[in-house]
XYZ file of C-alpha atoms in Angstrom:
411
model
C -65.530 106.916 16.646
C -63.947 108.347 13.431
C -61.025 110.633 13.553
C -59.793 113.322 11.300
C -57.581 112.102 8.607
C -54.619 114.200 7.478
C -52.731 112.955 4.524
C -48.948 113.127 4.747
C -47.029 115.870 2.883
C -47.568 119.409 3.207
C -51.249 120.926 3.250
C -52.174 123.667 0.708
C -51.728 126.982 2.202
C -52.386 130.662 1.407
C -50.581 133.834 1.116
C -50.035 136.404 3.936
C -50.576 139.659 2.016
C -51.967 142.637 3.218
C -55.485 142.116 4.729
C -58.532 143.384 3.295
C -59.167 146.935 3.759
C -55.536 147.908 4.421
C -53.437 149.810 1.990
C -51.399 147.712 -0.110
C -49.967 150.132 -2.626
C -46.910 152.226 -2.396
C -47.153 155.401 -0.399
C -46.927 158.892 -2.343
C -43.493 159.670 -3.197
C -42.265 156.224 -2.881
C -39.256 155.164 -5.057
C -40.077 153.553 -8.249
C -39.082 149.978 -8.865
C -35.664 149.190 -10.313
C -35.842 149.966 -14.173
C -34.467 146.706 -15.669
C -35.674 145.047 -18.667
C -39.310 144.965 -17.777
C -40.691 148.212 -16.046
C -43.504 147.710 -13.629
C -46.701 149.452 -14.502
C -48.407 152.000 -12.512
C -50.145 150.980 -9.253
C -53.734 151.080 -8.858
C -55.099 151.992 -5.586
C -57.485 149.564 -3.343
C -57.810 145.867 -3.250
C -58.249 143.646 -5.906
C -61.250 141.539 -4.777
C -60.597 138.878 -7.509
C -57.386 138.032 -5.591
C -59.192 138.112 -2.088
C -61.823 135.771 -3.437
C -59.162 133.290 -4.628
C -57.464 133.254 -1.081
C -60.666 132.560 0.602
C -61.437 129.706 -1.702
C -58.022 128.425 -0.982
C -58.414 128.628 2.790
C -61.890 126.847 2.543
C -60.303 124.072 0.160
C -57.561 123.560 2.687
C -59.909 122.843 5.495
C -62.108 120.598 3.724
C -58.996 118.582 2.316
C -57.851 118.200 6.035
C -61.495 117.001 7.158
C -62.307 114.610 4.449
C -58.694 113.657 3.146
C -59.781 113.750 -0.564
C -56.562 113.573 -2.845
C -58.341 114.892 -5.865
C -58.832 118.271 -4.367
C -55.108 118.734 -4.821
C -56.065 118.804 -8.719
C -59.363 120.339 -8.600
C -57.734 123.578 -6.783
C -54.092 123.477 -6.018
C -54.409 125.890 -3.138
C -50.776 126.064 -2.310
C -49.555 127.005 -5.795
C -52.393 129.664 -6.185
C -51.483 131.422 -2.683
C -48.003 131.398 -3.415
C -48.648 133.251 -6.723
C -50.804 135.752 -5.238
C -48.314 136.377 -2.261
C -45.626 136.752 -5.061
C -47.868 139.517 -6.743
C -48.452 141.338 -3.686
C -44.768 141.097 -2.892
C -43.770 142.409 -6.189
C -46.052 145.457 -5.654
C -44.738 146.168 -2.198
C -41.230 146.184 -3.518
C -41.580 149.539 -5.170
C -40.710 150.522 -1.715
C -37.434 149.937 -0.050
C -36.778 146.218 0.069
C -35.651 146.241 3.793
C -38.904 147.800 4.944
C -41.018 145.383 2.982
C -39.369 142.418 4.399
C -39.265 143.808 7.887
C -43.255 144.455 7.426
C -43.915 140.962 6.183
C -41.712 139.185 8.813
C -43.439 141.724 11.413
C -46.931 140.317 10.199
C -46.075 136.813 10.106
C -44.243 135.929 13.452
C -46.573 137.213 16.196
C -49.482 134.798 15.074
C -47.049 132.011 14.901
C -45.718 133.014 18.584
C -49.375 132.953 19.821
C -49.856 129.482 18.260
C -46.573 128.196 19.973
C -47.383 129.637 23.428
C -50.379 127.201 23.305
C -49.155 124.260 21.482
C -45.399 123.837 22.860
C -46.198 123.689 26.434
C -49.146 121.138 25.548
C -46.410 119.010 23.938
C -44.163 119.081 27.213
C -47.177 118.544 29.426
C -48.061 115.468 27.371
C -44.510 113.796 27.853
C -42.491 115.446 25.105
C -38.788 114.994 26.229
C -35.584 116.170 24.578
C -33.702 113.669 22.394
C -30.575 112.828 23.965
C -28.662 111.749 20.723
C -29.129 115.329 19.390
C -27.926 117.066 22.376
C -27.953 120.937 22.552
C -29.107 120.866 19.050
C -32.551 119.797 19.946
C -32.833 122.747 22.297
C -31.450 125.199 19.243
C -34.298 123.903 17.132
C -36.806 125.112 19.596
C -35.819 128.491 18.382
C -37.602 127.645 15.013
C -40.979 128.306 16.935
C -39.706 132.030 17.355
C -38.177 132.484 13.655
C -39.154 129.745 11.373
C -36.119 129.644 8.929
C -36.322 125.768 9.841
C -38.853 123.098 10.606
C -39.736 123.534 14.194
C -39.503 120.032 16.143
C -42.460 118.145 17.719
C -43.247 114.807 18.940
C -44.380 112.060 16.734
C -46.279 110.354 19.598
C -47.816 112.875 22.333
C -50.423 111.630 25.116
C -52.439 108.573 24.522
C -55.453 107.653 22.624
C -57.695 107.611 26.003
C -57.251 111.228 26.035
C -59.134 114.100 24.360
C -56.523 114.283 21.605
C -55.128 111.363 19.574
C -51.602 110.361 19.862
C -50.637 112.075 16.550
C -52.236 115.312 17.381
C -48.648 117.204 17.635
C -47.692 115.976 14.098
C -51.017 117.285 12.653
C -51.154 120.450 14.710
C -47.336 121.474 13.449
C -48.154 120.448 9.969
C -48.761 123.908 8.593
C -45.754 125.343 10.198
C -43.503 124.246 7.272
C -45.401 126.628 4.869
C -44.453 129.580 7.240
C -40.731 128.446 6.652
C -41.340 128.353 2.932
C -43.172 131.736 2.803
C -40.333 133.407 4.907
C -37.742 132.110 2.460
C -39.560 133.411 -0.363
C -39.885 136.892 1.386
C -36.215 137.002 2.203
C -35.258 136.007 -1.415
C -37.809 138.320 -3.093
C -35.649 141.387 -3.866
C -33.118 139.122 -5.588
C -35.655 136.943 -7.340
C -37.577 140.215 -8.565
C -34.182 141.680 -9.920
C -33.569 138.401 -11.754
C -37.047 138.305 -13.036
C -36.935 141.558 -14.626
C -33.601 140.962 -16.211
C -34.308 137.506 -17.364
C -38.159 136.772 -16.871
C -38.536 133.354 -18.578
C -35.384 131.778 -17.079
C -36.243 132.927 -13.787
C -39.634 131.750 -14.148
C -38.931 128.120 -15.151
C -35.699 127.704 -13.199
C -37.479 126.357 -10.206
C -39.518 123.904 -12.202
C -36.077 122.554 -13.488
C -34.716 122.522 -10.072
C -37.781 120.511 -8.867
C -36.946 117.999 -11.564
C -33.512 117.664 -10.008
C -34.105 117.396 -6.202
C -37.858 116.663 -6.187
C -37.589 113.513 -8.163
C -34.914 111.802 -6.277
C -32.384 112.263 -9.127
C -30.394 114.182 -6.443
C -30.984 113.566 -2.803
C -30.598 116.179 -0.058
C -31.103 114.607 3.180
C -33.246 115.810 6.392
C -35.085 119.104 6.532
C -32.755 121.073 4.395
C -33.833 118.755 1.546
C -37.355 119.377 2.246
C -36.917 123.225 2.606
C -35.251 123.210 -0.786
C -37.660 121.098 -2.369
C -40.627 123.344 -1.113
C -38.739 126.435 -2.686
C -38.236 124.619 -5.734
C -41.812 123.227 -6.260
C -43.598 126.665 -5.641
C -40.826 128.882 -6.772
C -42.373 129.337 -10.270
C -45.799 130.208 -8.700
C -44.178 132.902 -6.633
C -42.268 134.105 -9.548
C -45.417 133.899 -11.661
C -46.947 136.773 -9.146
C -44.226 138.860 -10.371
C -45.185 138.284 -13.884
C -48.916 139.084 -13.065
C -47.936 142.182 -11.510
C -45.652 143.483 -14.059
C -48.080 142.919 -16.810
C -46.252 140.001 -18.507
C -49.484 138.457 -19.645
C -50.412 141.276 -21.541
C -47.211 140.897 -23.948
C -48.278 137.193 -24.774
C -51.169 136.328 -26.809
C -53.746 134.527 -24.747
C -54.141 131.466 -26.959
C -50.427 131.038 -26.622
C -50.350 131.473 -22.855
C -53.258 128.852 -22.141
C -51.917 126.433 -24.587
C -48.624 126.277 -22.985
C -50.059 126.158 -19.587
C -52.261 123.217 -20.716
C -49.162 121.402 -22.036
C -47.468 122.125 -18.682
C -50.405 120.701 -16.615
C -50.557 117.572 -18.813
C -47.178 116.989 -18.013
C -47.735 117.011 -14.341
C -50.817 114.678 -14.599
C -48.643 112.248 -16.789
C -45.821 112.546 -14.217
C -48.203 111.895 -11.376
C -49.871 108.833 -12.939
C -46.532 107.203 -12.969
C -45.561 108.111 -9.361
C -48.663 107.432 -7.399
C -48.167 107.136 -3.606
C -50.345 105.377 -1.091
C -52.649 108.518 -1.240
C -53.213 107.982 -4.667
C -53.366 111.224 -6.788
C -52.417 113.528 -3.883
C -50.137 115.831 -5.447
C -48.751 117.172 -2.135
C -46.703 113.860 -2.261
C -45.529 114.131 -5.893
C -43.253 117.198 -6.191
C -42.782 117.502 -9.938
C -46.489 116.779 -10.689
C -47.306 119.373 -7.979
C -45.019 121.941 -9.440
C -46.006 121.604 -13.203
C -49.855 121.476 -12.371
C -49.769 124.254 -9.913
C -47.864 126.432 -12.280
C -50.045 125.823 -15.311
C -53.368 126.240 -13.129
C -52.016 129.495 -11.898
C -51.025 130.814 -15.479
C -54.702 130.414 -16.513
C -56.229 131.807 -13.314
C -53.926 134.918 -13.790
C -54.280 135.216 -17.563
C -58.015 135.659 -17.071
C -57.937 137.587 -13.897
C -60.474 140.249 -13.912
C -59.675 143.452 -11.677
C -62.600 143.809 -9.099
C -63.102 146.606 -6.600
C -66.062 144.785 -5.562
C -67.360 141.235 -5.769
C -69.999 141.168 -8.704
C -73.341 139.715 -8.812
C -74.177 136.853 -6.551
C -70.677 136.816 -5.421
C -71.293 139.927 -3.413
C -73.297 138.225 -0.910
C -70.098 136.584 0.271
C -68.292 139.922 0.705
C -67.956 139.836 4.468
C -66.851 136.284 4.588
C -64.077 136.868 1.946
C -63.098 140.078 3.711
C -62.919 138.174 7.255
C -60.921 135.373 5.597
C -58.332 137.660 4.149
C -58.229 139.561 7.612
C -57.608 136.406 9.390
C -55.645 134.267 6.904
C -52.623 133.482 9.155
C -54.817 132.705 12.324
C -57.052 130.247 10.090
C -54.248 128.656 8.539
C -52.157 128.085 11.577
C -55.123 126.760 13.710
C -57.255 124.916 11.285
C -55.538 121.467 11.949
C -55.839 121.506 15.796
C -59.324 122.722 15.347
C -60.307 119.941 13.405
C -58.906 117.595 15.866
C -61.098 119.482 18.519
C -64.166 118.796 16.655
C -63.825 114.873 17.785
C -64.428 115.360 21.529
C -67.185 118.000 20.708
C -68.907 115.536 18.640
C -68.354 112.816 21.037
C -70.721 114.722 23.526
C -73.709 113.562 21.460
C -73.283 110.059 22.980
C -73.812 111.547 26.346
C -77.364 112.382 25.320
C -79.447 109.279 26.308
C -81.812 109.262 23.192
C -78.717 109.847 20.705
C -76.919 106.972 22.207
C -80.065 104.718 22.348
C -81.404 105.482 18.808
C -79.149 107.452 16.516
C -75.724 106.122 17.492
C -75.220 104.519 13.923
C -76.333 107.615 12.177
C -74.101 109.820 14.137
C -71.210 107.302 13.216
C -72.067 107.333 9.537
C -72.233 111.033 9.407
C -69.182 111.687 11.453
C -66.928 113.379 8.901
C -69.880 115.531 7.807
C -70.483 116.607 11.500
C -67.036 117.395 11.698
C -67.226 119.713 8.697
C -70.181 121.495 10.453
C -68.606 121.823 13.734
C -65.281 123.013 12.670
C -66.556 126.597 11.224
C -68.135 127.751 14.592
C -64.603 126.459 16.356
C -62.671 128.330 13.698
C -64.790 131.360 14.704
C -64.124 130.972 18.197
C -60.290 130.729 17.389
C -60.489 134.009 15.436
C -62.422 135.698 18.370
C -59.578 134.620 20.837
C -56.419 135.194 19.009
C -57.234 136.741 15.610
C -56.541 140.052 16.927
C -52.766 139.297 17.192
C -52.711 139.756 13.403
C -53.950 143.280 13.818
C -51.308 144.103 16.330
C -48.700 142.560 14.170
C -49.849 144.721 11.391
C -49.859 147.907 13.540
C -53.689 148.317 13.430
C -56.312 148.679 16.067
C -57.346 145.322 17.540
C -60.621 143.955 16.082
C -62.649 140.855 17.269
C -64.488 140.310 13.918
C -63.269 142.151 10.806
C -65.426 141.392 8.040
C -65.875 144.876 6.719
C -68.811 145.848 8.621
C -68.740 149.011 10.313
């Protein structure tokens, strides 16, 4: 029997912007963005379906990555950097309104889906034998609060249950893996008012500063131990992508010749690949494990994506056939991201039911074994759909919308 392989290091992620079909722009009469150095352009109503498409592709890529464990996918499409850039653009757009209200709204949309996840996963951990660490004392219990407000990394057991059960011993590690991204996203949301002000005063310094910080703390030049170091590294690695979203929103790309933008982006990406080639890990070219390479490659990749970004109110041509799937993915982005690792693990006992069929056990056992990962890929999507039906409506409640079971834009 083959189990799901989840490489070490952070999974690629997604942005938690306004869902498709909701209003993302400022309300009439809302105050203008702070005029400092680089005024923000006038807002355009409606959703940008190009950005929605990128978010949906990132979700697809992260699920495939965690099923197959293909390191080269982090180079083909650095989902995490892309999603932080999209989230930064949406955040800059929202900050044309009072900052405190925007931050409160973003946090409100983030926390209830996480609470729904924690209500299921944390009791499972305790039932399967998770116990407090005596050496940590009360601090161990205090860290459980990060399942409520994830400013830190929520704790979880490295070994839970046993291999004879429905879930393998490392299920908690893999299930809790996506939670680090919620911490990073929350940090960026809280820091955005200051970051946006700094960007509009010193755009290039603010854009490149996180890359420089990554070169210091992401390479081991300066070591910050524990989860504090991990959190700061995540913030630095993807900080330039987040600020790049500000640049996209404020129209900075229009002020720089396209050939110059693409040339500089290619140089930065080339540096990222060069650095990765000299710092390969056990997973090879997995950029998730090589912070400076991840930061440089993601930044250059996002620059090119946003430099050539069209403004679509509808998906054009053949892409239109995927409109409902793109809409569903954007409306349930948090749910899909939070639950996808646990759902991948759940495909294993589902597929193992095939061996209870006498004909399969007698004649097709080797075929099933050879196609196990492909079968996981086929089974994971119906299971994700089931999770959307069961808990996806929490995202609507968090956004103060009428709960919907399958929000794919179909009336």
